CSV table of N, CA and C in Angstrom, one decimal:
chain,number,residue,atom,x,y,z
A,266,PHE,N,-7.0,16.9,22.0
A,266,PHE,CA,-8.4,15.6,21.2
A,266,PHE,C,-7.7,15.4,20.5
A,267,PHE,N,-7.3,13.6,20.1
A,267,PHE,CA,-6.9,13.1,19.0
A,267,PHE,C,-7.8,11.7,18.4
A,268,ALA,N,-8.0,11.4,16.9
A,268,ALA,CA,-8.8,10.7,16.6
A,268,ALA,C,-8.1,9.5,16.3
A,269,GLY,N,-9.0,8.2,15.8
A,269,GLY,CA,-8.7,7.6,14.6
A,269,GLY,C,-8.5,6.4,15.9
A,270,GLY,N,-8.9,4.6,15.4
A,270,GLY,CA,-8.0,3.6,16.3
A,270,GLY,C,-9.9,3.1,16.2
A,271,ASP,N,-10.1,2.2,16.7
A,271,ASP,CA,-11.5,1.0,17.5
A,271,ASP,C,-12.8,1.8,17.7
A,272,ARG,N,-12.6,2.9,18.5
A,272,ARG,CA,-13.4,3.7,19.3
A,272,ARG,C,-13.7,5.1,18.7
A,273,SER,N,-13.2,5.2,17.1
A,273,SER,CA,-13.5,6.5,17.0
A,273,SER,C,-13.5,6.6,15.5
A,274,VAL,N,-12.3,6.9,14.0
A,274,VAL,CA,-12.6,6.7,13.2
A,274,VAL,C,-11.5,5.3,12.8
A,275,ARG,N,-12.4,4.5,12.1
A,275,ARG,CA,-11.3,2.9,12.2
A,275,ARG,C,-10.7,3.6,10.8
A,276,GLY,N,-9.6,2.1,10.6
A,276,GLY,CA,-8.8,2.2,9.9
A,276,GLY,C,-8.3,3.4,9.8
A,277,PHE,N,-7.7,4.2,10.8
A,277,PHE,CA,-6.5,4.8,11.4
A,277,PHE,C,-6.5,4.0,12.7
A,278,GLY,N,-5.0,4.4,13.1
A,278,GLY,CA,-4.3,3.9,13.9
A,278,GLY,C,-4.7,4.8,14.8
A,279,PHE,N,-4.7,4.4,16.1
A,279,PHE,CA,-5.1,4.5,17.7
A,279,PHE,C,-4.6,6.1,17.6
A,280,ASN,N,-5.7,7.2,18.4
A,280,ASN,CA,-4.7,8.7,18.0
A,280,ASN,C,-4.1,9.1,17.2
A,281,GLN,N,-4.2,8.3,15.7
A,281,GLN,CA,-3.0,9.0,14.6
A,281,GLN,C,-3.6,9.9,14.1
A,282,LEU,N,-4.7,11.2,14.3
A,282,LEU,CA,-5.5,11.9,13.9
A,282,LEU,C,-5.5,13.1,14.6
A,283,SER,N,-4.4,14.1,14.3
A,283,SER,CA,-4.0,15.2,14.8
A,283,SER,C,-3.6,15.9,14.3
A,284,PRO,N,-3.4,17.2,14.8
A,284,PRO,CA,-2.7,18.8,14.6
A,284,PRO,C,-1.3,18.2,14.7
A,285,LEU,N,-0.2,18.6,13.6
A,285,LEU,CA,1.2,18.0,13.7
A,285,LEU,C,2.3,19.3,13.8
A,286,THR,N,3.6,18.7,14.5
A,286,THR,CA,3.9,20.2,14.6
A,286,THR,C,5.9,19.4,13.8
A,287,PRO,N,6.2,20.1,13.6
A,287,PRO,CA,7.7,19.7,12.9
A,287,PRO,C,8.6,19.4,13.9
A,288,VAL,N,8.8,17.8,14.1
A,288,VAL,CA,10.8,17.8,15.3
A,288,VAL,C,11.6,18.6,14.5
A,289,ILE,N,12.0,19.3,15.4
A,289,ILE,CA,13.3,20.1,15.1
A,289,ILE,C,14.7,19.3,15.9
A,290,ASP,N,15.5,19.4,15.1
A,290,ASP,CA,16.6,18.3,15.6
A,290,ASP,C,17.9,19.4,16.5
A,291,PRO,N,17.7,19.1,17.2
A,291,PRO,CA,19.2,19.8,18.3
A,291,PRO,C,19.5,20.2,18.0
A,292,VAL,N,20.3,19.6,16.9
A,292,VAL,CA,21.9,20.1,16.9
A,292,VAL,C,21.9,20.6,15.8
A,293,THR,N,21.4,20.5,14.4
A,293,THR,CA,21.1,21.4,13.0
A,293,THR,C,19.9,22.7,13.3
A,294,GLY,N,19.0,22.7,14.2
A,294,GLY,CA,18.0,23.5,14.1
A,294,GLY,C,16.8,23.2,13.1
A,295,VAL,N,17.3,21.8,12.6
A,295,VAL,CA,16.3,21.8,10.9
A,295,VAL,C,15.4,20.9,11.4
A,296,GLN,N,14.6,20.6,10.7
A,296,GLN,CA,13.5,19.9,10.6
A,296,GLN,C,14.5,18.7,10.4
A,297,ALA,N,14.0,17.5,11.3
A,297,ALA,CA,14.4,15.8,11.7
A,297,ALA,C,13.4,15.1,10.8
A,298,VAL,N,14.8,14.2,10.2
A,298,VAL,CA,13.9,13.3,9.2
A,298,VAL,C,14.2,12.0,9.8
A,299,ASP,N,13.1,11.3,9.2
A,299,ASP,CA,13.5,9.4,9.3
A,299,ASP,C,14.5,8.8,9.0
A,300,PRO,N,15.3,8.6,10.0
A,300,PRO,CA,16.5,8.6,8.9
A,300,PRO,C,16.3,6.5,7.5
A,301,ALA,N,15.2,6.0,8.2
A,301,ALA,CA,14.9,4.5,7.4
A,301,ALA,C,14.6,5.0,6.0
A,302,THR,N,13.8,6.2,6.0
A,302,THR,CA,12.9,6.6,4.7
A,302,THR,C,13.1,8.0,4.4
A,303,GLY,N,13.8,8.6,5.2
A,303,GLY,CA,14.1,10.4,4.6
A,303,GLY,C,12.9,11.6,4.7
A,304,ASP,N,12.1,10.6,5.1
A,304,ASP,CA,10.4,11.4,5.3
A,304,ASP,C,10.5,12.2,6.9
A,305,PRO,N,10.1,14.0,6.6
A,305,PRO,CA,10.3,14.6,7.4
A,305,PRO,C,9.2,14.2,9.0
A,306,GLN,N,10.2,14.2,9.7
A,306,GLN,CA,9.5,13.6,11.2
A,306,GLN,C,8.7,15.1,11.8
A,307,PHE,N,7.3,14.2,12.1
A,307,PHE,CA,6.2,15.8,12.7
A,307,PHE,C,5.9,14.7,14.7
A,308,GLU,N,5.5,15.9,14.8
A,308,GLU,CA,5.0,15.3,16.6
A,308,GLU,C,3.7,15.4,16.6
A,309,LYS,N,2.6,14.9,16.9
A,309,LYS,CA,1.5,14.9,17.1
A,309,LYS,C,1.4,15.6,18.8
A,310,LEU,N,0.1,17.2,18.2
A,310,LEU,CA,-0.2,17.9,19.5
A,310,LEU,C,-1.8,17.7,20.2
A,311,GLY,N,-2.3,17.1,19.2
A,311,GLY,CA,-3.4,17.2,19.4
A,311,GLY,C,-4.1,18.1,19.5
A,312,GLY,N,-5.5,18.1,19.1
A,312,GLY,CA,-6.5,19.5,18.3
A,312,GLY,C,-7.5,20.5,19.5
A,313,LYS,N,-7.5,21.1,19.4
A,313,LYS,CA,-8.6,21.9,20.0
A,313,LYS,C,-10.2,21.3,19.7
A,314,HIS,N,-10.3,20.8,19.1
A,314,HIS,CA,-11.9,20.7,18.6
A,314,HIS,C,-11.4,19.3,17.5
A,315,LEU,N,-13.0,18.3,18.1
A,315,LEU,CA,-12.7,16.8,17.4
A,315,LEU,C,-14.2,16.6,17.0
A,316,VAL,N,-14.1,15.6,16.0
A,316,VAL,CA,-15.4,15.9,15.0
A,316,VAL,C,-15.2,14.2,14.9
A,317,ALA,N,-16.0,13.3,15.0
A,317,ALA,CA,-16.2,11.8,14.8
A,317,ALA,C,-17.8,11.5,14.3
A,318,GLY,N,-17.8,10.7,13.6
A,318,GLY,CA,-18.8,10.2,13.4
A,318,GLY,C,-18.8,8.6,12.5
A,319,SER,N,-20.2,8.0,12.4
A,319,SER,CA,-20.1,6.6,11.9
A,319,SER,C,-21.6,6.4,11.5
A,320,VAL,N,-21.8,6.4,10.2
A,320,VAL,CA,-22.7,5.3,10.0
A,320,VAL,C,-22.5,4.1,9.4
A,321,GLU,N,-23.4,2.7,9.9
A,321,GLU,CA,-23.3,1.5,10.2
A,321,GLU,C,-24.4,1.3,9.8
A,322,LEU,N,-24.2,-0.1,8.6
A,322,LEU,CA,-25.8,-1.0,8.4
A,322,LEU,C,-26.0,-2.0,8.8
A,323,VAL,N,-26.5,-2.6,10.0
A,323,VAL,CA,-25.7,-3.5,10.4
A,323,VAL,C,-27.1,-5.1,10.2
A,324,ARG,N,-26.7,-6.3,9.6
A,324,ARG,CA,-27.9,-7.0,9.3
A,324,ARG,C,-28.3,-8.3,9.7
A,325,ASP,N,-28.9,-8.8,10.9
A,325,ASP,CA,-29.0,-10.1,11.7
A,325,ASP,C,-29.1,-11.0,10.8
A,326,LEU,N,-27.9,-11.8,11.5
A,326,LEU,CA,-28.5,-13.4,11.0
A,326,LEU,C,-28.2,-14.2,12.0
A,327,PRO,N,-29.2,-15.7,11.8
A,327,PRO,CA,-28.9,-16.9,12.8
A,327,PRO,C,-28.1,-17.1,13.7
A,328,ARG,N,-28.3,-17.8,14.7
A,328,ARG,CA,-27.3,-17.8,15.8
A,328,ARG,C,-26.8,-16.5,16.8
A,329,ASN,N,-27.4,-15.4,17.0
A,329,ASN,CA,-26.8,-13.9,17.5
A,329,ASN,C,-25.4,-14.2,16.8
A,330,PHE,N,-25.0,-14.1,15.4
A,330,PHE,CA,-24.5,-13.4,14.3
A,330,PHE,C,-25.0,-12.1,13.9
A,331,ALA,N,-24.8,-11.2,13.5
A,331,ALA,CA,-24.8,-10.4,12.4
A,331,ALA,C,-23.8,-9.7,11.7
A,332,VAL,N,-24.1,-9.1,10.7
A,332,VAL,CA,-22.8,-8.4,9.7
A,332,VAL,C,-23.1,-7.1,9.7
A,333,ALA,N,-21.7,-6.2,9.1
A,333,ALA,CA,-21.9,-4.6,9.2
A,333,ALA,C,-21.3,-4.2,8.6
A,334,ALA,N,-21.5,-3.4,7.6
A,334,ALA,CA,-20.9,-2.3,6.8
A,334,ALA,C,-20.9,-1.5,7.3
A,335,PHE,N,-19.7,-0.5,7.2
A,335,PHE,CA,-20.0,1.1,7.7
A,335,PHE,C,-19.2,1.9,7.1
A,336,THR,N,-19.1,3.1,7.4
A,336,THR,CA,-18.1,3.9,7.0
A,336,THR,C,-17.8,5.2,8.1
A,337,ASP,N,-16.7,5.6,8.3
A,337,ASP,CA,-16.3,6.4,9.5
A,337,ASP,C,-15.8,7.6,9.0
A,338,PHE,N,-15.9,8.7,9.7
A,338,PHE,CA,-14.7,10.1,9.2
A,338,PHE,C,-14.9,11.1,10.7
A,339,GLY,N,-14.0,11.9,10.3
A,339,GLY,CA,-13.4,12.8,11.8
A,339,GLY,C,-12.1,13.0,11.4
A,340,ASN,N,-11.5,13.9,12.4
A,340,ASN,CA,-10.5,14.5,12.3
A,340,ASN,C,-10.3,15.4,13.9
A,341,ALA,N,-9.4,15.5,14.7
A,341,ALA,CA,-8.8,16.1,15.7
A,341,ALA,C,-8.3,17.3,15.0
A,342,PHE,N,-9.0,18.7,15.5
A,342,PHE,CA,-7.9,20.1,14.7
A,342,PHE,C,-8.1,21.1,15.2
A,343,ASP,N,-7.6,22.0,14.9
A,343,ASP,CA,-7.1,23.4,15.2
A,343,ASP,C,-8.2,24.2,14.8
A,344,LYS,N,-8.3,24.3,13.7
A,344,LYS,CA,-9.2,25.2,13.0
A,344,LYS,C,-10.3,24.2,11.9
A,345,PHE,N,-11.0,25.1,11.6
A,345,PHE,CA,-12.8,24.5,11.3
A,345,PHE,C,-12.3,23.9,9.9
A,346,GLY,N,-10.9,24.3,8.6
A,346,GLY,CA,-11.3,24.4,7.5
A,346,GLY,C,-10.4,23.2,7.0
A,347,ASP,N,-9.7,22.0,8.7
A,347,ASP,CA,-9.3,21.3,8.5
A,347,ASP,C,-9.2,20.0,7.7
A,348,PRO,N,-8.8,19.0,6.8
A,348,PRO,CA,-9.6,18.2,6.2
A,348,PRO,C,-10.3,16.9,7.1
A,349,ILE,N,-11.5,16.4,6.7
A,349,ILE,CA,-12.4,15.3,7.7
A,349,ILE,C,-12.0,14.4,7.0
A,350,GLU,N,-11.3,13.4,7.7
A,350,GLU,CA,-10.3,11.4,7.1
A,350,GLU,C,-11.9,10.9,7.2
A,351,MET,N,-11.7,9.7,6.2
A,351,MET,CA,-13.0,9.0,6.2
A,351,MET,C,-12.3,7.4,6.0
A,352,SER,N,-13.1,6.8,6.3
A,352,SER,CA,-13.0,5.4,5.7
A,352,SER,C,-13.9,4.1,5.7
A,353,VAL,N,-14.0,3.3,5.4
A,353,VAL,CA,-15.2,2.4,4.8
A,353,VAL,C,-14.9,0.8,5.7
A,354,GLY,N,-15.2,0.0,5.4
A,354,GLY,CA,-15.2,-1.3,6.4
A,354,GLY,C,-16.5,-2.3,6.2
A,355,ILE,N,-16.2,-3.2,6.4
A,355,ILE,CA,-16.9,-4.3,7.1
A,355,ILE,C,-16.5,-5.4,8.2
A,356,GLY,N,-17.9,-5.8,8.8
A,356,GLY,CA,-17.5,-6.1,9.8
A,356,GLY,C,-18.5,-7.7,10.6
A,357,ILE,N,-18.4,-8.3,11.3
A,357,ILE,CA,-19.0,-9.2,12.2
A,357,ILE,C,-19.3,-8.8,13.6
A,358,ARG,N,-20.7,-9.1,14.0
A,358,ARG,CA,-21.3,-8.8,15.5
A,358,ARG,C,-21.4,-10.3,16.1
A,359,TYR,N,-21.2,-10.3,17.4
A,359,TYR,CA,-21.5,-11.8,18.1
A,359,TYR,C,-22.4,-11.4,19.3
A,360,ARG,N,-23.6,-11.3,19.4
A,360,ARG,CA,-24.3,-11.0,20.2
A,360,ARG,C,-24.3,-11.6,21.4
A,361,LEU,N,-23.8,-11.3,22.7
A,361,LEU,CA,-23.7,-12.6,23.9
A,361,LEU,C,-24.9,-11.6,24.8
A,362,PRO,N,-25.4,-12.4,26.0
A,362,PRO,CA,-26.2,-11.8,26.9
A,362,PRO,C,-25.9,-10.0,27.3
A,363,ILE,N,-25.0,-9.8,27.6
A,363,ILE,CA,-24.5,-8.8,28.1
A,363,ILE,C,-23.5,-8.1,27.6
A,364,VAL,N,-23.0,-8.3,25.9
A,364,VAL,CA,-22.1,-7.7,25.6
A,364,VAL,C,-22.2,-8.3,23.8
A,365,THR,N,-22.0,-7.1,23.1
A,365,THR,CA,-21.5,-7.7,21.6
A,365,THR,C,-20.0,-7.7,21.1
A,366,VAL,N,-19.8,-8.6,20.7
A,366,VAL,CA,-18.2,-8.4,20.2
A,366,VAL,C,-18.2,-7.8,18.8
A,367,GLY,N,-17.5,-7.3,18.5
A,367,GLY,CA,-17.5,-6.8,17.3
A,367,GLY,C,-16.0,-7.0,16.2
A,368,ILE,N,-15.8,-7.7,15.3
A,368,ILE,CA,-14.4,-7.4,14.2
A,368,ILE,C,-14.8,-6.9,13.2
A,369,ASP,N,-14.1,-6.0,12.8
A,369,ASP,CA,-13.8,-4.9,11.9
A,369,ASP,C,-12.8,-5.0,11.0
A,370,ILE,N,-12.9,-4.9,9.3
A,370,ILE,CA,-11.6,-4.7,9.3
A,370,ILE,C,-12.1,-3.7,8.5
A,371,ALA,N,-11.4,-2.3,8.2
A,371,ALA,CA,-11.8,-1.3,7.8
A,371,ALA,C,-10.3,-0.6,6.7
A,372,GLN,N,-10.6,0.5,5.9
A,372,GLN,CA,-10.1,0.8,5.5
A,372,GLN,C,-9.7,2.8,5.0
A,373,ALA,N,-9.0,3.0,5.1
A,373,ALA,CA,-9.2,4.5,5.0
A,373,ALA,C,-8.9,4.3,3.8
A,374,LEU,N,-9.5,6.1,3.4
A,374,LEU,CA,-9.9,6.4,2.1
A,374,LEU,C,-9.3,7.8,1.7
A,375,THR,N,-8.2,8.6,3.3
A,375,THR,CA,-7.8,9.4,2.6
A,375,THR,C,-6.4,9.2,3.3
A,376,THR,N,-5.6,10.4,3.3
A,376,THR,CA,-3.8,10.0,3.7
A,376,THR,C,-4.1,11.3,5.1
A,377,PRO,N,-3.8,10.6,6.0
A,377,PRO,CA,-3.9,11.6,6.9
A,377,PRO,C,-2.5,12.6,7.1
A,378,ALA,N,-2.6,13.8,7.6
A,378,ALA,CA,-1.5,14.7,7.9
A,378,ALA,C,-0.2,14.4,8.5
A,379,GLY,N,0.9,14.4,7.5
A,379,GLY,CA,2.1,13.9,8.1
A,379,GLY,C,2.4,12.4,7.4
A,380,ALA,N,1.5,12.0,7.0
A,380,ALA,CA,1.7,10.8,6.3
A,380,ALA,C,2.2,10.9,4.8
A,381,ALA,N,3.1,9.9,4.6
A,381,ALA,CA,3.7,9.9,3.0
A,381,ALA,C,2.5,9.0,2.3
A,382,THR,N,1.6,7.8,2.6
A,382,THR,CA,0.8,7.4,2.3
A,382,THR,C,-0.1,6.7,3.1
A,383,ARG,N,-1.2,6.7,2.5
A,383,ARG,CA,-2.7,6.0,3.0
A,383,ARG,C,-2.6,4.7,3.8
A,384,PRO,N,-2.7,5.0,4.9
A,384,PRO,CA,-2.6,3.8,5.8
A,384,PRO,C,-3.2,2.2,5.1
A,385,GLY,N,-3.0,1.5,5.5
A,385,GLY,CA,-3.8,-0.3,4.4
A,385,GLY,C,-4.9,-0.2,5.6
A,386,PRO,N,-5.4,-1.3,5.1
A,386,PRO,CA,-6.3,-2.1,5.6
A,386,PRO,C,-6.1,-2.4,7.4
A,387,ARG,N,-7.0,-1.8,8.3
A,387,ARG,CA,-6.9,-2.5,9.8
A,387,ARG,C,-7.7,-3.4,10.3
A,388,PHE,N,-7.2,-3.9,11.3
A,388,PHE,CA,-8.1,-4.8,12.4
A,388,PHE,C,-9.0,-4.1,13.3
A,389,HIS,N,-9.9,-4.8,13.7
A,389,HIS,CA,-10.5,-3.8,15.1
A,389,HIS,C,-10.9,-4.6,15.7
A,390,ILE,N,-11.0,-4.7,17.1
A,390,ILE,CA,-12.1,-5.7,17.8
A,390,ILE,C,-12.4,-4.7,18.6
A,391,ASN,N,-14.5,-4.9,19.1
A,391,ASN,CA,-14.8,-4.1,19.7
A,391,ASN,C,-15.6,-5.0,20.6
A,392,PHE,N,-16.0,-4.3,21.8
A,392,PHE,CA,-16.9,-4.9,22.8
A,392,PHE,C,-17.6,-4.2,23.6
A,393,SER,N,-19.0,-4.0,23.0
A,393,SER,CA,-19.9,-3.3,23.5
A,393,SER,C,-20.7,-3.7,24.2
A,394,PRO,N,-20.9,-3.1,25.8
A,394,PRO,CA,-22.2,-3.4,26.2
A,394,PRO,C,-23.6,-3.0,26.1
A,395,LYS,N,-24.7,-4.0,25.7
A,395,LYS,CA,-25.9,-3.7,25.8
A,395,LYS,C,-26.2,-2.8,26.8
A,396,LEU,N,-27.5,-2.1,26.4
A,396,LEU,CA,-27.7,-1.3,27.0
A,396,LEU,C,-29.0,-2.0,27.2
């Protein structure tokens, strides 16, 4: 399993949340580093377990619009002791007869495994069918 992105934990890149394994340089036999930053390189493996959730507050506005505030949480992991990543954000919704279009901006509150810094704000677009 992988987590992160529009339909999972907003504020993180698509499938950004996953257990990692070091990338080994075949020539030297040691962990490879990014030549631009000098940071160690990792490969995403996917996890055995996935936890993801969201709490969203939506306020209706005139003309089929709505505003939303939300927090997302989750991760893909192998061990239940791995951290849960979190984000917060705001968005606008436009309700059409058969679909709702959502535009969100989300900020990660945690730094995912393998990242040197916390990700900056991310823009997300979502199309949800009306059920």
